[in-house]
XYZ file of C-alpha atoms in Angstrom:
530
model
C -66.846 -139.037 126.192
C -69.987 -140.402 127.955
C -72.797 -141.013 125.165
C -74.783 -138.880 127.949
C -72.886 -135.884 127.655
C -73.400 -135.772 123.542
C -76.448 -136.507 124.185
C -77.272 -133.434 126.126
C -79.557 -130.603 124.575
C -77.961 -128.135 123.216
C -78.986 -125.537 125.178
C -77.524 -127.365 128.435
C -74.576 -127.620 126.854
C -74.743 -123.497 126.468
C -75.517 -122.936 130.287
C -73.027 -125.583 131.335
C -70.082 -123.022 129.581
C -71.339 -119.977 130.980
C -71.511 -121.329 134.664
C -68.301 -122.884 134.206
C -68.376 -126.761 134.428
C -66.593 -126.094 138.556
C -70.290 -124.551 139.112
C -72.598 -126.549 137.097
C -70.737 -130.186 136.120
C -72.101 -131.695 132.442
C -74.420 -134.417 132.901
C -72.676 -137.638 132.974
C -69.408 -136.323 133.586
C -66.169 -135.628 130.887
C -64.937 -132.781 132.793
C -64.932 -129.373 130.525
C -63.092 -131.871 127.518
C -65.662 -133.791 127.432
C -68.148 -130.261 127.297
C -66.286 -129.382 124.668
C -66.331 -132.581 122.376
C -70.024 -132.287 122.976
C -70.475 -129.224 121.745
C -68.115 -129.910 118.596
C -70.530 -132.792 118.003
C -73.690 -130.709 118.585
C -72.186 -128.130 115.911
C -71.482 -131.329 112.842
C -74.717 -132.284 113.724
C -76.915 -128.405 113.505
C -74.728 -127.280 110.388
C -75.436 -130.483 108.064
C -79.481 -130.375 109.604
C -79.565 -126.468 108.333
C -82.306 -126.091 105.613
C -81.065 -123.422 102.875
C -82.676 -119.973 102.942
C -85.072 -119.635 99.868
C -84.040 -117.672 97.011
C -84.619 -114.097 96.605
C -86.502 -112.797 93.436
C -84.038 -110.851 91.304
C -84.455 -107.596 91.199
C -85.304 -106.380 87.758
C -82.947 -104.188 85.810
C -81.566 -100.739 86.785
C -83.607 -97.903 84.708
C -81.626 -96.159 82.069
C -80.158 -92.562 81.921
C -79.426 -91.241 78.814
C -76.865 -88.521 80.739
C -73.238 -89.306 80.055
C -70.555 -90.658 81.968
C -67.474 -87.808 82.996
C -64.677 -88.482 80.901
C -62.367 -91.106 82.634
C -59.722 -88.050 84.205
C -62.975 -87.478 86.040
C -63.971 -91.010 86.954
C -60.337 -91.883 88.305
C -60.536 -88.314 90.125
C -63.878 -88.907 91.506
C -62.633 -92.567 92.630
C -60.025 -90.572 94.443
C -61.919 -88.566 96.840
C -64.395 -91.115 97.547
C -61.625 -93.545 98.550
C -59.716 -90.068 100.716
C -62.840 -90.222 102.303
C -63.033 -94.478 103.790
C -59.600 -94.590 104.507
C -58.531 -94.987 107.674
C -56.934 -91.846 109.190
C -58.041 -90.138 105.607
C -57.589 -86.591 105.052
C -61.132 -85.403 106.822
C -59.680 -82.755 110.089
C -56.011 -83.088 109.234
C -53.053 -81.072 108.227
C -50.319 -80.422 106.757
C -49.094 -79.292 102.997
C -51.823 -81.443 101.788
C -55.026 -81.104 100.166
C -58.063 -82.133 102.008
C -59.809 -84.287 99.157
C -63.064 -84.722 101.122
C -63.795 -80.966 101.520
C -63.302 -80.983 97.402
C -66.024 -83.577 97.080
C -69.612 -81.015 96.900
C -67.227 -79.128 94.385
C -66.764 -82.430 91.988
C -70.081 -82.926 92.205
C -71.285 -79.051 91.468
C -69.426 -79.107 89.262
C -70.178 -82.620 87.266
C -74.069 -81.723 87.503
C -74.082 -78.406 86.223
C -72.566 -80.319 83.165
C -75.450 -82.925 82.832
C -72.995 -86.090 83.804
C -74.035 -89.198 85.529
C -72.550 -91.497 88.246
C -70.794 -94.422 86.768
C -72.450 -96.896 87.825
C -69.142 -98.576 89.779
C -68.852 -95.708 91.738
C -72.465 -95.634 92.908
C -71.890 -98.112 95.687
C -69.095 -94.855 97.416
C -71.648 -92.170 96.255
C -74.302 -93.678 98.648
C -71.641 -94.335 101.366
C -70.598 -91.063 100.945
C -74.608 -88.900 101.281
C -75.568 -91.188 103.965
C -72.772 -90.218 106.325
C -72.753 -86.752 105.029
C -76.180 -84.729 104.575
C -74.892 -82.081 102.843
C -74.012 -84.146 100.512
C -77.134 -85.567 99.451
C -78.641 -83.406 96.839
C -75.607 -83.321 94.723
C -75.310 -87.320 95.258
C -78.521 -87.782 94.403
C -79.028 -85.307 91.351
C -75.504 -87.152 90.292
C -76.772 -90.568 91.248
C -79.942 -89.970 88.681
C -82.730 -93.040 88.410
C -80.246 -95.956 89.027
C -78.982 -94.172 92.260
C -83.128 -94.834 93.351
C -83.004 -98.563 92.340
C -80.041 -99.213 93.872
C -81.286 -97.681 97.365
C -83.904 -100.230 96.988
C -81.824 -103.286 97.313
C -80.185 -101.553 100.903
C -81.918 -100.331 104.014
C -78.340 -98.279 104.604
C -79.499 -96.348 101.586
C -82.803 -95.772 102.714
C -82.542 -91.789 102.825
C -82.118 -91.836 99.276
C -85.676 -93.026 99.161
C -87.232 -90.175 101.207
C -89.929 -88.479 99.663
C -90.343 -91.094 96.891
C -92.810 -94.076 96.398
C -90.441 -96.838 96.329
C -88.113 -94.603 94.233
C -90.710 -94.219 92.029
C -90.137 -90.354 90.537
C -92.897 -87.880 91.430
C -95.623 -87.078 88.847
C -94.891 -84.102 86.301
C -96.623 -81.000 86.854
C -99.027 -81.245 83.783
C -100.563 -84.926 85.086
C -102.718 -83.677 86.915
C -104.364 -86.936 87.496
C -101.249 -88.093 89.492
C -101.089 -85.172 90.786
C -104.261 -85.193 93.141
C -103.695 -88.705 93.882
C -100.348 -88.896 95.854
C -101.669 -85.503 97.004
C -104.798 -87.646 98.538
C -102.505 -90.507 99.328
C -99.242 -90.576 99.664
C -97.060 -90.531 102.427
C -96.873 -86.782 103.909
C -92.895 -86.930 102.605
C -93.741 -87.390 99.418
C -97.369 -84.581 99.997
C -94.539 -81.843 100.840
C -92.242 -82.777 98.369
C -94.619 -82.728 96.003
C -96.103 -79.517 96.887
C -92.924 -78.173 97.076
C -92.300 -78.525 93.655
C -96.209 -77.569 92.457
C -95.333 -74.096 94.016
C -92.650 -73.830 92.263
C -93.817 -74.383 88.878
C -97.376 -73.682 89.266
C -98.110 -71.875 92.884
C -101.647 -71.183 92.021
C -102.420 -74.834 91.187
C -100.366 -75.606 94.130
C -102.430 -73.977 96.614
C -105.761 -74.690 95.176
C -104.206 -78.377 96.063
C -103.768 -77.118 99.668
C -106.904 -75.322 100.408
C -108.826 -79.014 99.341
C -108.007 -80.748 102.003
C -106.590 -77.913 104.400
C -109.606 -78.971 106.280
C -108.358 -82.218 107.361
C -105.191 -81.990 108.111
C -103.139 -82.713 110.610
C -101.942 -79.317 112.784
C -98.335 -80.141 112.379
C -98.601 -81.188 109.145
C -100.546 -77.516 108.482
C -97.377 -76.041 109.499
C -95.166 -77.381 107.215
C -97.836 -77.030 104.290
C -98.400 -73.464 104.733
C -94.736 -73.262 105.523
C -94.005 -74.068 101.174
C -96.216 -71.108 100.866
C -93.199 -69.541 101.186
C -91.735 -70.212 97.315
C -93.547 -68.589 94.944
C -95.176 -66.166 97.602
C -97.762 -63.644 96.218
C -100.812 -61.562 96.501
C -102.844 -64.203 94.969
C -101.946 -66.253 98.323
C -103.479 -63.803 100.123
C -107.075 -64.967 100.871
C -105.330 -68.507 102.423
C -103.139 -67.204 104.695
C -105.474 -64.465 106.174
C -107.361 -67.476 106.847
C -104.783 -69.389 108.553
C -104.388 -66.103 110.982
C -107.610 -68.105 112.825
C -106.133 -71.623 112.112
C -106.381 -74.053 115.837
C -102.479 -74.329 115.791
C -101.003 -71.036 116.836
C -97.840 -71.918 114.988
C -99.543 -72.293 111.823
C -101.124 -69.096 112.609
C -97.737 -67.524 113.452
C -96.284 -68.933 110.184
C -99.376 -67.154 108.491
C -98.771 -63.902 109.717
C -95.069 -63.802 108.816
C -96.222 -64.288 105.281
C -98.595 -62.290 104.885
C -96.205 -59.811 106.564
C -93.707 -60.292 103.323
C -96.487 -58.974 101.094
C -96.459 -55.454 101.843
C -99.922 -54.962 99.687
C -101.425 -56.606 102.342
C -104.350 -56.156 104.465
C -102.060 -57.943 107.509
C -99.685 -55.368 106.534
C -101.924 -52.630 106.736
C -103.247 -53.153 110.164
C -99.410 -53.152 111.622
C -98.652 -49.875 110.013
C -101.081 -48.442 111.773
C -100.251 -49.887 115.329
C -96.818 -49.316 114.483
C -97.271 -45.387 113.222
C -98.573 -44.794 116.964
C -95.572 -45.979 118.564
C -92.783 -44.737 115.834
C -92.854 -41.491 114.866
C -90.616 -38.011 114.263
C -89.756 -35.382 116.383
C -89.348 -32.410 114.769
C -89.498 -30.461 118.157
C -85.345 -30.259 118.481
C -83.084 -28.349 116.420
C -82.261 -31.746 114.685
C -85.049 -33.882 113.735
C -85.729 -37.123 115.710
C -87.052 -40.478 116.680
C -89.831 -40.245 119.108
C -90.847 -43.877 120.304
C -93.708 -45.129 122.927
C -94.275 -48.737 122.690
C -97.429 -50.471 123.261
C -98.954 -51.091 126.309
C -100.744 -53.857 126.090
C -101.075 -56.733 123.132
C -104.637 -56.951 122.462
C -106.422 -60.251 120.546
C -106.747 -58.612 117.224
C -102.852 -57.741 118.145
C -102.272 -61.889 118.314
C -104.993 -62.214 116.174
C -102.393 -60.699 113.166
C -99.469 -63.186 114.782
C -97.799 -60.800 117.555
C -96.793 -63.562 120.317
C -98.647 -61.722 123.905
C -95.591 -63.559 126.586
C -91.906 -62.147 125.388
C -88.423 -64.731 125.904
C -86.928 -65.078 129.391
C -85.615 -61.494 129.814
C -87.104 -60.012 127.158
C -89.373 -56.429 128.502
C -92.889 -57.073 127.312
C -92.967 -53.552 126.011
C -90.344 -53.499 123.404
C -90.938 -57.344 122.776
C -94.694 -55.849 121.275
C -92.538 -52.872 119.696
C -90.243 -55.048 117.794
C -92.795 -57.732 116.262
C -95.246 -54.491 114.238
C -92.363 -53.074 113.077
C -90.573 -56.237 111.610
C -93.934 -56.191 110.244
C -94.933 -53.200 109.272
C -94.384 -52.813 105.256
C -91.092 -50.699 105.265
C -92.815 -48.273 102.439
C -94.704 -46.991 105.409
C -91.854 -44.619 106.752
C -90.526 -42.552 104.063
C -94.254 -40.922 104.060
C -93.883 -41.029 107.834
C -90.542 -39.379 108.059
C -91.249 -36.700 105.479
C -90.302 -38.614 101.838
C -86.984 -39.098 104.173
C -84.511 -42.152 101.965
C -83.965 -45.093 103.761
C -80.678 -43.975 104.695
C -81.540 -40.368 106.409
C -84.400 -42.464 108.622
C -81.751 -44.866 109.675
C -78.758 -42.251 110.159
C -82.040 -40.170 112.527
C -81.578 -39.927 116.256
C -83.980 -42.265 118.000
C -84.972 -41.182 121.734
C -85.036 -42.612 124.845
C -82.761 -45.457 123.897
C -84.907 -47.099 121.322
C -82.002 -47.286 118.222
C -81.037 -50.883 118.895
C -84.868 -52.091 118.914
C -86.062 -50.157 116.518
C -83.016 -50.897 113.995
C -83.030 -54.874 115.006
C -86.950 -54.372 113.666
C -86.348 -53.100 110.644
C -83.530 -55.301 110.321
C -86.096 -58.078 110.374
C -88.521 -56.791 108.089
C -85.437 -55.837 104.961
C -85.067 -59.364 105.480
C -88.461 -60.478 105.463
C -89.518 -57.915 102.953
C -86.375 -58.699 100.239
C -85.823 -54.695 100.629
C -82.919 -53.900 99.084
C -82.953 -50.292 99.769
C -83.369 -50.851 103.138
C -80.314 -53.832 103.668
C -78.509 -50.945 102.047
C -79.127 -48.378 104.922
C -79.112 -50.688 107.707
C -75.428 -52.307 106.261
C -73.660 -48.675 105.732
C -70.483 -47.958 105.099
C -68.240 -51.662 105.239
C -65.142 -49.428 106.835
C -67.671 -48.532 109.305
C -67.023 -49.564 112.620
C -70.016 -52.767 113.665
C -70.428 -51.329 116.740
C -71.127 -47.505 115.594
C -72.887 -48.494 111.894
C -76.224 -47.068 111.156
C -78.311 -50.352 111.789
C -77.012 -53.215 113.625
C -73.501 -54.909 115.050
C -74.854 -58.067 114.507
C -72.599 -60.178 112.479
C -75.690 -62.325 111.705
C -78.388 -59.781 110.974
C -75.251 -58.354 108.830
C -75.305 -61.510 106.722
C -78.642 -61.592 106.444
C -78.732 -58.311 104.638
C -75.902 -58.955 102.890
C -77.783 -61.816 101.194
C -80.731 -59.916 99.846
C -77.832 -57.476 97.549
C -76.604 -58.005 94.117
C -73.955 -60.563 93.776
C -71.525 -58.853 93.147
C -72.738 -55.744 95.449
C -72.252 -58.837 98.336
C -68.447 -59.882 97.129
C -67.754 -56.162 97.109
C -68.846 -54.547 100.202
C -67.428 -57.559 102.069
C -63.759 -57.064 100.163
C -64.374 -53.205 102.148
C -65.471 -54.522 105.440
C -62.152 -57.175 105.328
C -60.135 -54.288 103.895
C -61.108 -52.087 107.183
C -61.155 -54.172 109.783
C -59.423 -57.593 108.699
C -60.231 -61.505 109.033
C -61.423 -61.430 112.614
C -65.240 -60.364 112.091
C -65.559 -62.249 108.582
C -65.993 -65.627 109.116
C -70.294 -65.082 108.625
C -69.924 -62.048 105.406
C -67.862 -64.516 103.460
C -70.469 -67.116 104.087
C -72.871 -65.297 101.977
C -70.968 -64.128 98.948
C -70.948 -65.715 95.629
C -67.823 -68.254 95.081
C -65.590 -68.512 93.796
C -64.007 -64.943 94.856
C -62.635 -62.881 91.972
C -61.787 -59.347 92.131
C -62.292 -56.694 95.373
C -63.329 -60.020 97.353
C -60.293 -62.521 96.601
C -57.735 -59.904 96.476
C -59.156 -58.619 99.780
C -58.887 -62.013 101.778
C -55.206 -63.092 100.287
C -53.775 -59.298 101.314
C -55.342 -59.819 104.857
C -54.035 -62.952 104.754
C -50.150 -61.865 104.079
C -50.595 -58.929 106.911
C -51.982 -61.790 109.505
C -48.697 -63.569 108.299
C -46.566 -60.237 108.195
C -47.970 -59.591 112.118
C -46.641 -63.443 113.225
C -50.267 -64.270 114.107
C -50.472 -68.291 114.673
C -52.221 -69.403 111.346
C -55.369 -71.708 113.292
C -56.170 -68.481 114.860
C -57.354 -68.210 110.870
C -58.142 -71.909 110.588
C -62.067 -70.900 109.249
C -60.835 -68.153 106.760
C -58.084 -70.647 105.578
C -60.296 -73.716 104.787
C -63.197 -70.974 103.388
C -60.547 -70.217 100.858
C -59.880 -73.427 99.808
C -62.868 -74.646 98.934
C -64.149 -70.832 97.285
C -61.218 -68.800 96.157
C -60.698 -68.365 92.747
C -58.177 -71.149 91.124
C -56.198 -68.092 88.840
C -54.832 -66.470 92.280
C -52.790 -69.733 92.638
C -49.822 -68.312 90.664
C -49.853 -64.901 93.185
C -50.039 -67.170 96.268
C -47.296 -68.771 95.318
C -44.869 -66.261 96.905
C -46.506 -66.721 100.423
C -45.322 -70.225 100.516
C -41.501 -69.567 101.710
C -41.039 -69.821 105.562
C -40.801 -65.546 106.573
C -38.312 -64.165 108.898
C -40.206 -64.012 111.882
C -39.737 -60.788 113.964
C -38.729 -60.702 117.686
C -42.519 -60.261 118.808
C -43.589 -63.141 116.520
C -45.203 -65.950 118.165
C -42.485 -68.609 118.365
C -43.133 -71.493 115.204
C -45.710 -69.045 113.183
C -43.761 -69.053 109.859
C -43.433 -72.118 109.660
C -47.202 -73.061 110.446
C -47.963 -70.444 107.822
C -45.776 -71.243 105.159
C -47.660 -74.805 105.166
C -50.929 -73.422 105.467
C -49.998 -71.628 102.538
C -48.880 -74.345 100.309
C -51.939 -76.364 100.797
C -54.110 -73.367 100.137
C -51.722 -73.146 96.350
C -51.779 -76.980 95.933
C -55.848 -77.026 96.856
C -56.723 -73.836 94.170
C -54.165 -75.966 91.829
C -56.077 -79.151 91.837
C -59.559 -77.251 91.776
C -58.449 -76.087 88.471
C -57.477 -79.663 86.840
C -60.703 -80.974 88.558
C -62.805 -78.215 85.971
C -60.082 -79.306 83.380
C -60.574 -83.097 83.613
C -64.735 -82.173 83.701
C -64.725 -80.340 80.095
C -65.074 -82.629 77.730
C -62.898 -81.704 75.057
């Protein structure tokens, strides 16, 4: 090749290759073959002259974790679950009779954490990869991975999520170490301070409030909102003076959050002010044959109402007066109403007819008040009997609000109520309600779900209409139900009005449910040391 081509600068060769030798012939000729020869010679020279990169410092040793690792069988099971998650065409989203192993990872981690195990070192990378892909796994993965997981996360930028809320992976100071707590509060990053305040509220609510009050005047508005919201944990009358002061904050969002928290304290001064306003709007009407509820919504939203958290401008499509009324009633202590209505119980008050079409608005506001104030008595009254049709129930037909009301009740009562709802109305509207029930589903609830699935199977409906409930059942049904479900894995005879092929699909769905329940039982057994 001509020497002029071989000595041409690398950048010139690259330009010629990009444009083509027809449009830009190489210097000195030689055509395409000469260009390639010159590039090969340049490549050898460039590689021979490459200087090695400086060596990185060796990381320090991983911190010790005194917790035991799971038994060998459980470690193998975890490796199988994690491998299935990352395998091409893995179980996520596939159908068939085989269990969806991906959906069992959270249950395995929860069971291992309850037993105080730590992650095997060889599985830490796969665990951190799984948590990077699925945010719902992160709390359980980080608890299982422990200090070694944080140490390893500090060596890989893709696992940086594990270090959020900790300084370079360092643990938060103990609440008793007041000096370290104050230093982190005054010098830490915002995420570190939020995590610190949340941890302190769980341990010492009054001490956390004192820490926040010391720097409150210098905090940014967006930071103040997050900090005041953290006071939900451990909320008590001790917080009232601080929250009352926050009602005058420059930020509307801070004022609104402070008002919401104060309204969750039934004895607060704000609750008394809201009760006074609400009582002027809602009153008993005794003029008819039967008592009823009379409603006169507010005609204006004054400055005092706005200071107490009432938002003056309603959302699009919502009337001003009904918007203001709802806010007043939801912020009023529920103990106000029995005295107003002749010492009737919550159930009796909710059953009273409401004049002029205000029932839906008033009951919805009472629902929000019961949820905010965690009042189980009013929650029961507003839920009514589970057999009552949702559209004609005493409180609300909204399944989202019913789920929140159920969340206030004791766990066993929740399960019994939803079991009664399913027995009366089937599964079509029960998905949201099942999500707040304690797991595993046992007793009446487990039997109600299985019976409803059996009824749907016999009716010849397609099983994918119930795929959400089937997925929940795989994760939440008591594994002891597997034997009772075995009879449903056979393909039933299809009736004339059944959907074509539905029997085979149901058989497959129940086979998957049974195999998943048995696999869950095996997982628990493997995590239980002999």
